[in-house]
C-alpha cells in the first residue's frame, strides 16, 4: 500500500520512510533529470552521488551526497531515495542521522541511510533509486535515476559477513544514527568444564556520531542446519563503550550439544516484542569456524588496532609411557609489526574425543611484558593424556587469561545526537515505518559480566604430531669445557655462559651404586649481579633410562659481573660392568614453567671421564702434581702411626669462585686385608689446605695388629651431596 507523504522530516528518523512495498521497474515514470556516470543530476550543476555502502546479509547502510553547484539553496526534503533490486523489489530507506536538509549554494552535504533487506541480496543486484516527491504521480514520485550499490561498496564487504543493527530499534532514547556494524571474526568449538562450547568473535564498529553501548534488548542465538537454536551470551564487550567510528571486539559464548553439525550454522540477531521474537538480521558462520594446522601462522585475535601479532604451533611430540601419553606442543607468539606489543597471558588445553574431555597445560615462564618488533617468545605446553589417546587426533586449544569483570551494562544506553542544529522542515509527516518497539524480556547482552576470565585464541590440529625420540640418539656433539647452547633463554640469563668442565664417576663403598659428579662453570659476562640459575638436568643412557642431577647441598645465590662460579651436581648410577658403555646424553631442561613434564632446552653427548694413571691429578679448578711420595710408620709409647710423605705442586688453574662446599681430599690407610685402618681429610681451601711443597699426612692411634707391611693409601676426591658422600679415587700410594 502506498501512503502519501506530504513532507519528509529529518527531526525524527523513524518518520523518514521513503517508500514501502514492492514495485516493478516498468511502472516507473520517466525521470525529469538526467543521470551521468558521476551521479544523478537535478540540474547542470547539482547532482546526487553515492559515497559509500556497507552491505550485510540482511541490511544496507549507505551515504548519499547532494552537491549543490547552483546559486540557490536546495531543500533535500523535496527529494528521496529507496533501495531497489534487479527484480524490481524496493526497500524502505531510513535516515540514520539528524541533520539539516538545507544544502547551501556551493555546498556538498551527505545523508546517511539504512535499509533492511531480504536475505540473499548482493551488491550487483542493488541500486539506489533517487526521486523527487510529486503528488501528480501515481506513486507520488518522479524518478530521477539510479546509483549502483556495487560501485560504492566498501572494500572487503563481499568477503567478510557483516550485519548492521540499528540500535534505535531497541532503545528509542538513543540518537537516530546509532548503528553498529558487526563483522564476523573467527569461531572455535572448544571443550570447557566437560561441555562443548562455541566461541564467536565479532568486530563491532560504531557507525554513528555518538558513543554507545550495546542495548540490553539485543539478543543473539546460534541456529544450526536443523533449525535448532542455541542461546548465546556476550562474554566480552557487553560493557564496552563504542566510540564514534571506532571498532572493538565482542565475543559470544554458546553452549552446544556434541551432536550439533558444524556446517550450515548462522547467527541470528533479534529482540523480544512482548512474547514475539523480532529478527534483526542473520549472519552465516560457514566461513567462521576455524582450526589451524601445525606450523601454520594465525593472526592473534586479541591484539589492539595496528598490531600485527601471530601465533603458531611449531611442532608437537609425544611419547607413550606407563602413566599415559606424554605430549608437548611448542607455540610461538610473534610480533610481525613495527611497534612494541603487549605479551598476553596464555595457557592451553588438550581436547580429545566426543565427550568434551580436556587436560589443562600451562607455561609459567617469566617473560617481558612487551615484544619488540620482529621479536618472538615461545611457549611449551606439556600434558599427560590417557593411555590409548592418539595425539594426532587431539587438538590444542590456546587460551588467554583475560581477567574478570563484575561490571554489567545498564538497561539503557544513552548518547547525544550530533550534527547541525537545524532541522529539515517543520511539517508533521505521516509515517508508515514498521519499526516496532516492544518490551524486551528474557536474557540480554547486558546481564553478563564484561569477561569470563579466559578466551580461546586458536584451536590447533595436532595431526602430524611425531613420537619423541630417545634423547640419547638426538644429542648434539659436545666438547668438555665448551659453552652449552640453550634453546630457551628464559631459563638461563643471556649474559651467563654455562659449560660442563668435569664428569667423573665416584664410588660408594658397599652401597650397590656409584655416583657421577658433574661440575659446571657459570660465568657472568654482564655488567650487573645475576641470580645463579638452578639447572635442571639429567643423564640419559643408551637404553633411554634417565638419572636426575641433584645440586650440591649449598650454593651461592648470586654471581657478580666478570666472575665465574663452580657448582656440582650428582647423579646416582647403577653399578655396571667395566665393559658397559659410559656414554650418556646430558639433557638440560625446565620443569618449573610447565604444568606437566618438562621442556628440553639442550641435549648433549657426554661420557664419564676415564681415570688415568698419572702423577698429575685434576680436581677442577685445581691441579695437583705429585713429585714424590713415601710411606713410613712410627712407634711412640705403645702407639703406632703411619705417615704419608708428599711433595706436591698445587695450582689453581682457572680463576673461578669456589666455596666451603667445594670438594675435599681424603686419604684412607688400607691394610693388606683391605680394611680401612685410618682416615685423614685435607682441603684445598681455607685453614690447613694442601699447598705446594712437602706435606705430611699422618694417621695415628693404630693397634699393634693393624700394622703390617702391606699398607697402602687411597687418595679420594670427596663431595658432599644431598644423596650422601660421593668418593672418587684419584691416586693410590704404596
Coordinates of C-alpha atoms in Angstrom, one line a residue, residues 466-694:
X466 CA 55.6 -37.1 15.9
X467 CA 56.8 -39.6 18.5
X468 CA 59.6 -38.3 20.6
X469 CA 63.0 -40.0 20.0
X470 CA 65.3 -41.1 22.8
X471 CA 67.4 -38.1 23.8
X472 CA 70.5 -40.3 23.6
X473 CA 70.1 -40.6 19.9
X474 CA 69.4 -37.0 19.2
X475 CA 72.0 -35.4 21.5
X476 CA 74.3 -32.8 19.9
X477 CA 78.1 -33.4 19.8
X478 CA 79.8 -31.6 22.7
X479 CA 83.4 -30.9 23.8
X480 CA 84.1 -30.8 27.5
X481 CA 84.6 -27.2 28.6
X482 CA 82.8 -25.5 25.7
X483 CA 79.8 -23.3 26.1
X484 CA 76.4 -25.1 26.4
X485 CA 74.0 -23.5 23.9
X486 CA 70.4 -23.4 25.2
X487 CA 67.2 -23.1 23.1
X488 CA 65.3 -21.1 25.7
X489 CA 67.0 -18.0 27.1
X490 CA 64.3 -17.6 29.8
X491 CA 65.8 -20.4 31.9
X492 CA 69.4 -19.1 31.9
X493 CA 70.1 -15.4 31.6
X494 CA 71.6 -14.4 28.2
X495 CA 74.6 -12.8 30.0
X496 CA 75.6 -16.1 31.6
X497 CA 77.8 -18.7 30.0
X498 CA 77.5 -22.3 31.2
X499 CA 79.9 -25.1 30.5
X500 CA 80.5 -28.6 31.7
X501 CA 84.1 -28.8 32.9
X502 CA 84.2 -32.2 34.5
X503 CA 82.2 -35.5 34.7
X504 CA 83.6 -38.3 36.8
X505 CA 82.3 -41.5 38.4
X506 CA 82.7 -41.8 42.2
X507 CA 82.5 -45.0 44.2
X508 CA 80.1 -45.6 47.1
X509 CA 81.5 -48.3 49.3
X510 CA 79.1 -51.2 49.9
X511 CA 76.0 -49.2 48.7
X512 CA 75.5 -51.0 45.4
X513 CA 75.6 -47.9 43.2
X514 CA 78.0 -45.3 42.0
X515 CA 77.8 -41.5 41.8
X516 CA 78.6 -39.4 38.8
X517 CA 79.7 -35.9 39.7
X518 CA 79.4 -33.1 37.1
X519 CA 81.0 -29.7 37.6
X520 CA 79.5 -26.7 35.8
X521 CA 81.3 -23.4 35.3
X522 CA 79.0 -20.4 35.2
X523 CA 80.4 -17.1 34.1
X524 CA 78.7 -13.7 34.3
X525 CA 79.5 -11.7 31.2
X526 CA 77.1 -8.9 32.1
X527 CA 77.5 -5.6 34.0
X528 CA 75.3 -6.4 37.0
X529 CA 74.8 -9.2 39.5
X530 CA 72.7 -12.1 38.3
X531 CA 70.9 -14.8 40.2
X532 CA 72.6 -18.2 39.9
X533 CA 70.3 -20.4 37.8
X534 CA 69.2 -23.8 39.1
X535 CA 70.0 -26.1 36.2
X536 CA 67.5 -28.9 35.9
X537 CA 69.4 -31.7 34.2
X538 CA 69.7 -35.5 33.8
X539 CA 71.9 -38.1 32.3
X540 CA 70.3 -40.4 29.7
X541 CA 71.9 -43.8 28.8
X542 CA 71.6 -45.7 25.6
X543 CA 68.6 -47.6 26.8
X544 CA 66.7 -44.4 27.4
X545 CA 67.0 -44.6 31.2
X546 CA 67.4 -41.1 32.8
X547 CA 69.2 -40.2 36.0
X548 CA 68.3 -36.9 37.5
X549 CA 71.0 -34.5 38.7
X550 CA 71.0 -33.2 42.2
X551 CA 72.7 -29.9 43.0
X552 CA 75.2 -29.6 45.8
X553 CA 73.8 -29.0 49.3
X554 CA 74.6 -25.3 49.5
X555 CA 75.4 -22.8 46.8
X556 CA 75.7 -19.0 46.4
X557 CA 72.5 -17.3 45.3
X558 CA 74.1 -14.6 43.0
X559 CA 77.1 -14.2 40.8
X560 CA 78.9 -10.9 40.3
X561 CA 79.9 -9.3 37.0
X562 CA 83.0 -10.7 35.4
X563 CA 83.3 -13.7 37.7
X564 CA 82.9 -17.4 37.4
X565 CA 81.4 -19.9 39.8
X566 CA 81.7 -23.7 40.0
X567 CA 78.7 -25.7 41.1
X568 CA 78.5 -29.5 41.3
X569 CA 75.6 -31.9 40.5
X570 CA 75.5 -35.6 41.5
X571 CA 73.8 -38.5 39.7
X572 CA 73.1 -41.9 41.2
X573 CA 74.1 -44.6 38.6
X574 CA 73.8 -48.4 38.9
X575 CA 77.0 -50.3 39.3
X576 CA 77.7 -51.6 35.8
X577 CA 80.3 -53.9 34.4
X578 CA 83.6 -52.4 33.3
X579 CA 82.7 -53.2 29.7
X580 CA 79.4 -51.2 29.8
X581 CA 79.1 -48.1 27.8
X582 CA 79.9 -45.0 29.8
X583 CA 78.4 -42.6 27.3
X584 CA 75.4 -40.5 28.1
X585 CA 73.2 -37.7 26.9
X586 CA 73.3 -34.7 29.2
X587 CA 69.8 -33.2 29.0
X588 CA 69.2 -29.7 30.4
X589 CA 65.5 -29.0 30.9
X590 CA 63.0 -26.7 32.6
X591 CA 60.2 -28.3 34.7
X592 CA 59.2 -25.2 36.6
X593 CA 57.5 -23.3 33.8
X594 CA 55.0 -26.0 32.8
X595 CA 52.2 -27.8 34.5
X596 CA 53.2 -31.3 33.4
X597 CA 56.5 -32.8 32.2
X598 CA 59.5 -30.7 31.2
X599 CA 60.9 -28.5 28.5
X600 CA 64.2 -29.6 27.0
X601 CA 66.5 -26.6 26.4
X602 CA 69.6 -28.6 25.3
X603 CA 70.8 -32.2 24.9
X604 CA 74.5 -33.0 24.5
X605 CA 76.7 -36.1 24.0
X606 CA 78.9 -36.6 27.1
X607 CA 80.8 -39.5 28.6
X608 CA 82.3 -40.3 32.1
X609 CA 86.0 -39.3 32.1
X610 CA 88.4 -42.2 32.4
X611 CA 90.7 -42.1 35.4
X612 CA 94.3 -42.0 34.1
X613 CA 97.3 -43.4 36.0
X614 CA 99.3 -40.2 36.3
X615 CA 101.1 -38.1 38.8
X616 CA 99.1 -35.1 37.7
X617 CA 95.6 -35.0 39.3
X618 CA 92.7 -32.8 38.0
X619 CA 90.2 -31.6 40.6
X620 CA 88.7 -28.7 38.7
X621 CA 89.7 -25.8 39.1
X622 CA 92.8 -27.2 40.8
X623 CA 95.6 -29.3 39.5
X624 CA 97.8 -31.4 41.9
X625 CA 101.1 -32.7 40.7
X626 CA 102.7 -35.4 42.9
X627 CA 106.5 -35.0 42.6
X628 CA 107.4 -37.7 45.1
X629 CA 105.8 -39.9 47.8
X630 CA 106.7 -42.4 50.5
X631 CA 105.1 -44.2 53.4
X632 CA 106.6 -44.8 56.8
X633 CA 105.4 -45.9 60.2
X634 CA 106.4 -44.8 63.7
X635 CA 106.2 -46.1 67.2
X636 CA 105.9 -43.9 70.3
X637 CA 105.0 -45.1 73.8
X638 CA 102.9 -48.1 72.5
X639 CA 101.1 -46.2 69.8
X640 CA 101.7 -46.8 66.1
X641 CA 101.1 -44.3 63.3
X642 CA 101.5 -44.1 59.6
X643 CA 102.9 -41.2 57.7
X644 CA 102.5 -40.4 54.0
X645 CA 105.2 -38.0 52.8
X646 CA 104.3 -36.0 49.7
X647 CA 106.0 -33.4 47.6
X648 CA 103.2 -31.5 45.7
X649 CA 102.7 -28.7 43.3
X650 CA 99.1 -27.3 43.8
X651 CA 97.9 -25.0 41.1
X652 CA 94.6 -23.0 40.9
X653 CA 94.4 -23.3 37.1
X654 CA 91.2 -21.4 36.4
X655 CA 90.3 -18.3 38.4
X656 CA 86.8 -19.3 39.4
X657 CA 85.0 -18.8 42.7
X658 CA 84.8 -21.9 44.9
X659 CA 83.3 -22.0 48.4
X660 CA 83.3 -24.2 51.5
X661 CA 81.1 -26.7 49.8
X662 CA 83.8 -27.5 47.3
X663 CA 85.2 -31.0 47.2
X664 CA 87.8 -32.1 49.7
X665 CA 90.6 -34.6 49.6
X666 CA 90.5 -37.7 51.7
X667 CA 93.4 -40.1 52.5
X668 CA 92.4 -43.7 53.6
X669 CA 95.0 -46.1 55.1
X670 CA 94.2 -49.6 54.0
X671 CA 95.8 -52.7 55.3
X672 CA 96.7 -55.9 53.4
X673 CA 93.2 -57.3 54.1
X674 CA 91.5 -54.3 52.5
X675 CA 90.4 -52.8 55.8
X676 CA 90.5 -49.0 56.3
X677 CA 92.6 -48.5 59.4
X678 CA 92.7 -44.8 59.4
X679 CA 91.5 -41.7 57.6
X680 CA 92.7 -38.1 57.2
X681 CA 91.0 -35.3 55.4
X682 CA 92.5 -32.3 53.8
X683 CA 91.1 -29.3 52.0
X684 CA 92.1 -27.2 49.0
X685 CA 90.7 -24.1 50.6
X686 CA 91.0 -22.3 54.0
X687 CA 92.9 -23.4 57.1
X688 CA 95.1 -26.4 56.7
X689 CA 94.7 -26.6 52.9
X690 CA 97.1 -28.5 50.7
X691 CA 99.8 -26.3 49.3
X692 CA 102.8 -26.7 47.1
X693 CA 105.8 -28.3 48.8
X694 CA 106.2 -31.1 51.4

